[in-house]
Each structure stands twice: as structure tokens, then as C-alpha cells.
mmCIF file of C-alpha atoms in Angstrom:
data_model
loop_
_atom_site.group_PDB
_atom_site.id
_atom_site.type_symbol
_atom_site.label_atom_id
_atom_site.label_comp_id
_atom_site.label_asym_id
_atom_site.label_seq_id
_atom_site.Cartn_x
_atom_site.Cartn_y
_atom_site.Cartn_z
ATOM 1 C CA MET A 856 -1.320 6.393 -5.793
ATOM 2 C CA ASN A 857 -1.338 2.064 -5.965
ATOM 3 C CA ILE A 858 -0.043 0.155 -4.133
ATOM 4 C CA VAL A 859 0.999 -3.546 -5.023
ATOM 5 C CA LEU A 860 0.497 -6.633 -2.683
ATOM 6 C CA PHE A 861 3.220 -9.481 -4.291
ATOM 7 C CA GLU A 862 0.892 -13.116 -1.921
ATOM 8 C CA PRO A 863 -0.857 -11.130 0.380
ATOM 9 C CA GLU A 864 -0.786 -14.429 2.694
ATOM 10 C CA ILE A 865 -3.583 -12.916 4.992
ATOM 11 C CA PRO A 866 -6.797 -11.602 4.607
ATOM 12 C CA ALA A 867 -7.484 -9.398 7.103
ATOM 13 C CA ASN A 868 -4.100 -6.718 6.458
ATOM 14 C CA THR A 869 -5.543 -7.232 2.880
ATOM 15 C CA GLY A 870 -9.106 -5.928 3.875
ATOM 16 C CA ASN A 871 -7.784 -3.373 5.869
ATOM 17 C CA ILE A 872 -5.516 -2.057 2.864
ATOM 18 C CA GLY A 873 -7.823 -2.223 1.404
ATOM 19 C CA ARG A 874 -10.763 -0.085 3.416
ATOM 20 C CA THR A 875 -7.057 2.260 2.924
ATOM 21 C CA CYS A 876 -7.127 2.630 -0.657
ATOM 22 C CA VAL A 877 -11.244 3.362 -1.155
ATOM 23 C CA ALA A 878 -10.532 6.271 1.946
ATOM 24 C CA THR A 879 -7.325 7.527 -0.074
ATOM 25 C CA GLY A 880 -8.522 7.026 -3.651
ATOM 26 C CA THR A 881 -5.452 4.468 -4.200
ATOM 27 C CA ARG A 882 -5.617 1.354 -6.847
ATOM 28 C CA LEU A 883 -4.956 -2.035 -5.327
ATOM 29 C CA HIS A 884 -3.202 -4.487 -7.519
ATOM 30 C CA LEU A 885 -3.232 -8.443 -5.250
ATOM 31 C CA ILE A 886 -0.490 -10.623 -7.263
ATOM 32 C CA GLU A 887 -1.340 -14.324 -7.628
ATOM 33 C CA PRO A 888 -0.885 -16.724 -5.421
ATOM 34 C CA LEU A 889 -2.833 -15.076 -2.565
ATOM 35 C CA GLY A 890 -3.535 -16.742 0.639
ATOM 36 C CA PHE A 891 -7.464 -16.329 0.873
ATOM 37 C CA ARG A 892 -9.656 -15.735 -1.780
ATOM 38 C CA LEU A 893 -11.248 -12.816 -2.450
ATOM 39 C CA ASN A 894 -14.417 -13.667 -0.950
ATOM 40 C CA GLU A 895 -13.738 -14.630 2.991
ATOM 41 C CA LYS A 896 -15.235 -12.436 5.112
ATOM 42 C CA GLU A 897 -12.533 -12.034 6.524
ATOM 43 C CA ILE A 898 -11.287 -9.708 4.054
ATOM 44 C CA LYS A 899 -15.173 -7.958 3.951
ATOM 45 C CA ARG A 900 -14.976 -7.462 7.894
ATOM 46 C CA ALA A 901 -11.872 -5.646 7.328
ATOM 47 C CA GLY A 902 -12.598 -3.679 4.419
ATOM 48 C CA MET A 903 -16.020 -3.638 6.240
ATOM 49 C CA ASP A 904 -19.164 -1.389 3.900
ATOM 50 C CA TYR A 905 -15.626 0.035 1.844
ATOM 51 C CA TRP A 906 -14.108 -3.142 -0.096
ATOM 52 C CA LYS A 907 -17.534 -2.667 -3.479
ATOM 53 C CA ASP A 908 -15.812 1.068 -3.567
ATOM 54 C CA LEU A 909 -12.294 -0.703 -4.193
ATOM 55 C CA ASP A 910 -10.912 -0.458 -7.114
ATOM 56 C CA VAL A 911 -8.605 -3.640 -7.130
ATOM 57 C CA THR A 912 -7.204 -5.663 -10.402
ATOM 58 C CA VAL A 913 -6.185 -9.625 -9.354
ATOM 59 C CA TYR A 914 -2.892 -10.677 -11.278
ATOM 60 C CA ASP A 915 -1.465 -14.331 -11.830
ATOM 61 C CA ASN A 916 1.307 -13.880 -11.035
ATOM 62 C CA TYR A 917 4.525 -10.571 -11.433
ATOM 63 C CA GLN A 918 4.869 -11.491 -14.960
ATOM 64 C CA ASP A 919 1.235 -10.237 -15.338
ATOM 65 C CA PHE A 920 1.380 -7.054 -13.602
ATOM 66 C CA LEU A 921 4.644 -6.332 -15.129
ATOM 67 C CA ASN A 922 2.960 -7.182 -18.552
ATOM 68 C CA LYS A 923 -0.025 -5.043 -18.354
ATOM 69 C CA ASN A 924 1.493 -1.884 -16.824
ATOM 70 C CA PRO A 925 3.908 -0.963 -19.020
ATOM 71 C CA GLY A 926 6.041 1.429 -17.304
ATOM 72 C CA ALA A 927 5.731 1.524 -14.058
ATOM 73 C CA LYS A 928 7.236 3.563 -11.570
ATOM 74 C CA ILE A 929 7.259 1.404 -8.643
ATOM 75 C CA TYR A 930 9.332 1.471 -5.054
ATOM 76 C CA MET A 931 9.494 -1.255 -3.581
ATOM 77 C CA ALA A 932 9.055 -1.935 0.226
ATOM 78 C CA THR A 933 11.710 -4.317 2.380
ATOM 79 C CA THR A 934 13.781 -4.091 5.362
ATOM 80 C CA LYS A 935 16.706 -4.636 2.865
ATOM 81 C CA ALA A 936 16.064 -1.058 1.335
ATOM 82 C CA LEU A 937 19.813 1.427 1.200
ATOM 83 C CA ASN A 938 17.167 3.808 1.578
ATOM 84 C CA THR A 939 14.391 5.789 3.871
ATOM 85 C CA TYR A 940 10.656 5.722 2.414
ATOM 86 C CA THR A 941 10.704 9.090 3.006
ATOM 87 C CA GLU A 942 13.926 9.355 1.021
ATOM 88 C CA VAL A 943 12.521 9.273 -2.097
ATOM 89 C CA ASN A 944 9.709 11.378 -4.084
ATOM 90 C CA TYR A 945 6.779 10.418 -4.744
ATOM 91 C CA GLU A 946 5.422 10.085 -8.045
ATOM 92 C CA PRO A 947 0.759 10.753 -8.015
ATOM 93 C CA ASP A 948 0.852 7.647 -10.236
ATOM 94 C CA CYS A 949 3.160 5.421 -9.305
ATOM 95 C CA TYR A 950 2.986 1.461 -7.580
ATOM 96 C CA ILE A 951 4.934 1.331 -4.032
ATOM 97 C CA MET A 952 5.522 -2.374 -3.353
ATOM 98 C CA PHE A 953 4.498 -4.862 -0.473
ATOM 99 C CA GLY A 954 5.753 -8.679 -0.086
ATOM 100 C CA LYS A 955 3.881 -11.064 1.448
ATOM 101 C CA GLU A 956 3.550 -10.890 4.521
ATOM 102 C CA SER A 957 5.717 -14.127 5.582
ATOM 103 C CA ALA A 958 8.977 -13.376 3.043
ATOM 104 C CA GLY A 959 8.698 -9.686 1.946
ATOM 105 C CA ILE A 960 9.785 -9.238 -1.653
ATOM 106 C CA PRO A 961 11.572 -12.409 -3.423
ATOM 107 C CA GLU A 962 15.631 -10.829 -3.499
ATOM 108 C CA GLU A 963 15.515 -11.686 -6.983
ATOM 109 C CA ILE A 964 12.886 -9.046 -8.043
ATOM 110 C CA LEU A 965 14.799 -6.540 -5.116
ATOM 111 C CA LEU A 966 18.122 -7.129 -7.103
ATOM 112 C CA GLU A 967 17.085 -5.827 -10.049
ATOM 113 C CA ASN A 968 14.979 -2.645 -8.821
ATOM 114 C CA LYS A 969 17.778 -1.957 -5.899
ATOM 115 C CA GLU A 970 17.856 2.156 -6.180
ATOM 116 C CA ASN A 971 13.484 1.860 -5.947
ATOM 117 C CA CYS A 972 14.161 -0.144 -2.902
ATOM 118 C CA ILE A 973 12.363 1.784 0.177
ATOM 119 C CA ARG A 974 12.277 0.726 3.827
ATOM 120 C CA ILE A 975 10.653 2.160 6.787
ATOM 121 C CA PRO A 976 13.318 2.295 10.045
ATOM 122 C CA MET A 977 13.056 0.845 13.166
ATOM 123 C CA ILE A 978 15.669 0.069 15.915
ATOM 124 C CA GLY A 979 16.858 -3.892 16.516
ATOM 125 C CA GLU A 980 16.516 -7.178 15.295
ATOM 126 C CA ILE A 981 12.514 -6.049 14.809
ATOM 127 C CA ARG A 982 12.204 -8.276 11.403
ATOM 128 C CA SER A 983 8.452 -5.801 10.250
ATOM 129 C CA LEU A 984 5.891 -4.370 11.320
ATOM 130 C CA ASN A 985 2.619 -5.397 10.111
ATOM 131 C CA LEU A 986 1.574 -5.445 6.574
ATOM 132 C CA ALA A 987 -1.426 -3.187 6.657
ATOM 133 C CA ASN A 988 0.468 -1.070 9.343
ATOM 134 C CA SER A 989 3.223 -0.696 6.246
ATOM 135 C CA VAL A 990 1.190 0.007 3.718
ATOM 136 C CA SER A 991 -0.254 3.012 5.526
ATOM 137 C CA ILE A 992 2.407 4.888 6.902
ATOM 138 C CA VAL A 993 4.312 4.490 2.521
ATOM 139 C CA LEU A 994 1.032 5.649 1.459
ATOM 140 C CA TYR A 995 1.238 8.101 3.324
ATOM 141 C CA GLU A 996 4.429 10.010 2.788
ATOM 142 C CA ALA A 997 3.700 8.900 -0.896
ATOM 143 C CA LEU A 998 -0.145 10.995 -1.140
ATOM 144 C CA ARG A 999 1.852 13.878 2.117
ATOM 145 C CA GLN A 1000 4.603 14.815 -0.239
ATOM 146 C CA ASN A 1001 1.770 14.894 -3.354
ATOM 147 C CA ASN A 1002 -0.655 17.942 -0.921
ATOM 148 C CA PHE A 1003 -3.464 14.755 -0.709
ATOM 149 C CA SER A 1004 -4.414 15.747 -3.996
ATOM 150 C CA GLY A 1005 -8.338 15.338 -4.257
ATOM 151 C CA MET A 1006 -8.015 14.531 -0.597
ATOM 152 C CA ASN A 1007 -10.444 16.411 2.154
ATOM 153 C CA ARG A 1008 -7.548 18.156 4.651
ATOM 154 C CA VAL A 1009 -10.241 20.197 6.965
ATOM 155 C CA GLY A 1010 -12.877 18.802 8.783
ATOM 156 C CA HIS A 1011 -15.475 20.638 11.017
ATOM 157 C CA LEU A 1012 -17.307 19.601 13.628
ATOM 158 C CA HIS A 1013 -21.451 19.680 14.024
ATOM 159 C CA HIS A 1014 -22.384 22.559 16.442
ATOM 160 C CA HIS A 1015 -19.518 24.898 16.164
ATOM 161 C CA SER A 1016 -16.473 25.684 14.128
ATOM 162 C CA TRP A 1017 -13.104 25.758 15.525
ATOM 163 C CA SER A 1018 -12.952 28.978 14.891
ATOM 164 C CA GLU A 1019 -14.815 29.423 17.445
ATOM 165 C CA SER A 1020 -13.547 27.722 19.769
ATOM 166 C CA LEU A 1021 -10.130 29.538 19.437
#
């Protein structure tokens, strides 16, 4: 899987998303301009000691991202979409793009990709969910659809097995 952040602005969100990407074996793509420097302590604090293990690529702009990922299947998360994030079938190598915290993905990009726009349902006039939460929600649905390929699906207690206590 691939998560794409279009011009992210808040370092703590990007740090948290980076940690989620490491935990799920997902690549992170950052499209500049960024609202922070990648060496900021807020990113490292949110990403904790996982940031060094992150597979991350930074692009000069959206066109640079497209040029370096030709033919990529890109789903675009936006509150303006007609389809919910559960109504699509995510390919194992797809890209899921999220816009910057203050404005989302620009409408001209959304209009070029209407059929691949997805939304997380919300009630009322809530503008949007937190970016890191939104990424987690959609990414885990995509991973679920792909049977959590390569991920640990069973946990273990240190002193007892689950079957002993049942």
C-alpha cells in the first residue's frame, strides 16, 4: 500500500502517519511544499523511534509525483466525494491520497479523478476528521480487503495462551 500526503502542514500528523505506515508496511509519499521540515522534533516525537524505518519519498510537487509513479491507481480522500471509502476495491499496490489539513486536495485535481474519490461518512456539518485518523481509517480498510497481507494477525499473551483461558 501507499499513502500520499498532498502538502501536509502539521508535523505531528505526518509523524503519526509515518508510524502507522511503518506498522503496516506501507510506503509514505510526501508532496511539497510541506508546512514543516522533516527533521523537526515534532515529527520524530510523533513517529517515535519508528521514523528511521519509514519508507518515505518526497516529491517537488504533484506533477513530480505523477511523473515518478506512472500508471499509479490513486484513490483520493475528500469530503466532496460521492462514494464512501468502503465502496471501492483497493488493489495491493494502490495509492491513497489525502490533502493538506487546511484545505484538502485541490478541486482541479479532484475533478480530474472524480471516479476515484472516496469519503469517510460523518454527521452534520463537521468539516473533516483529523488527518492521521482519516489515514488510519481508510488504510486499515484497504489492508482488510487485502487480508492484512504480511501482517501479524494473532497476538500472544506472555504467560498464557488464549485457548487456556477459554
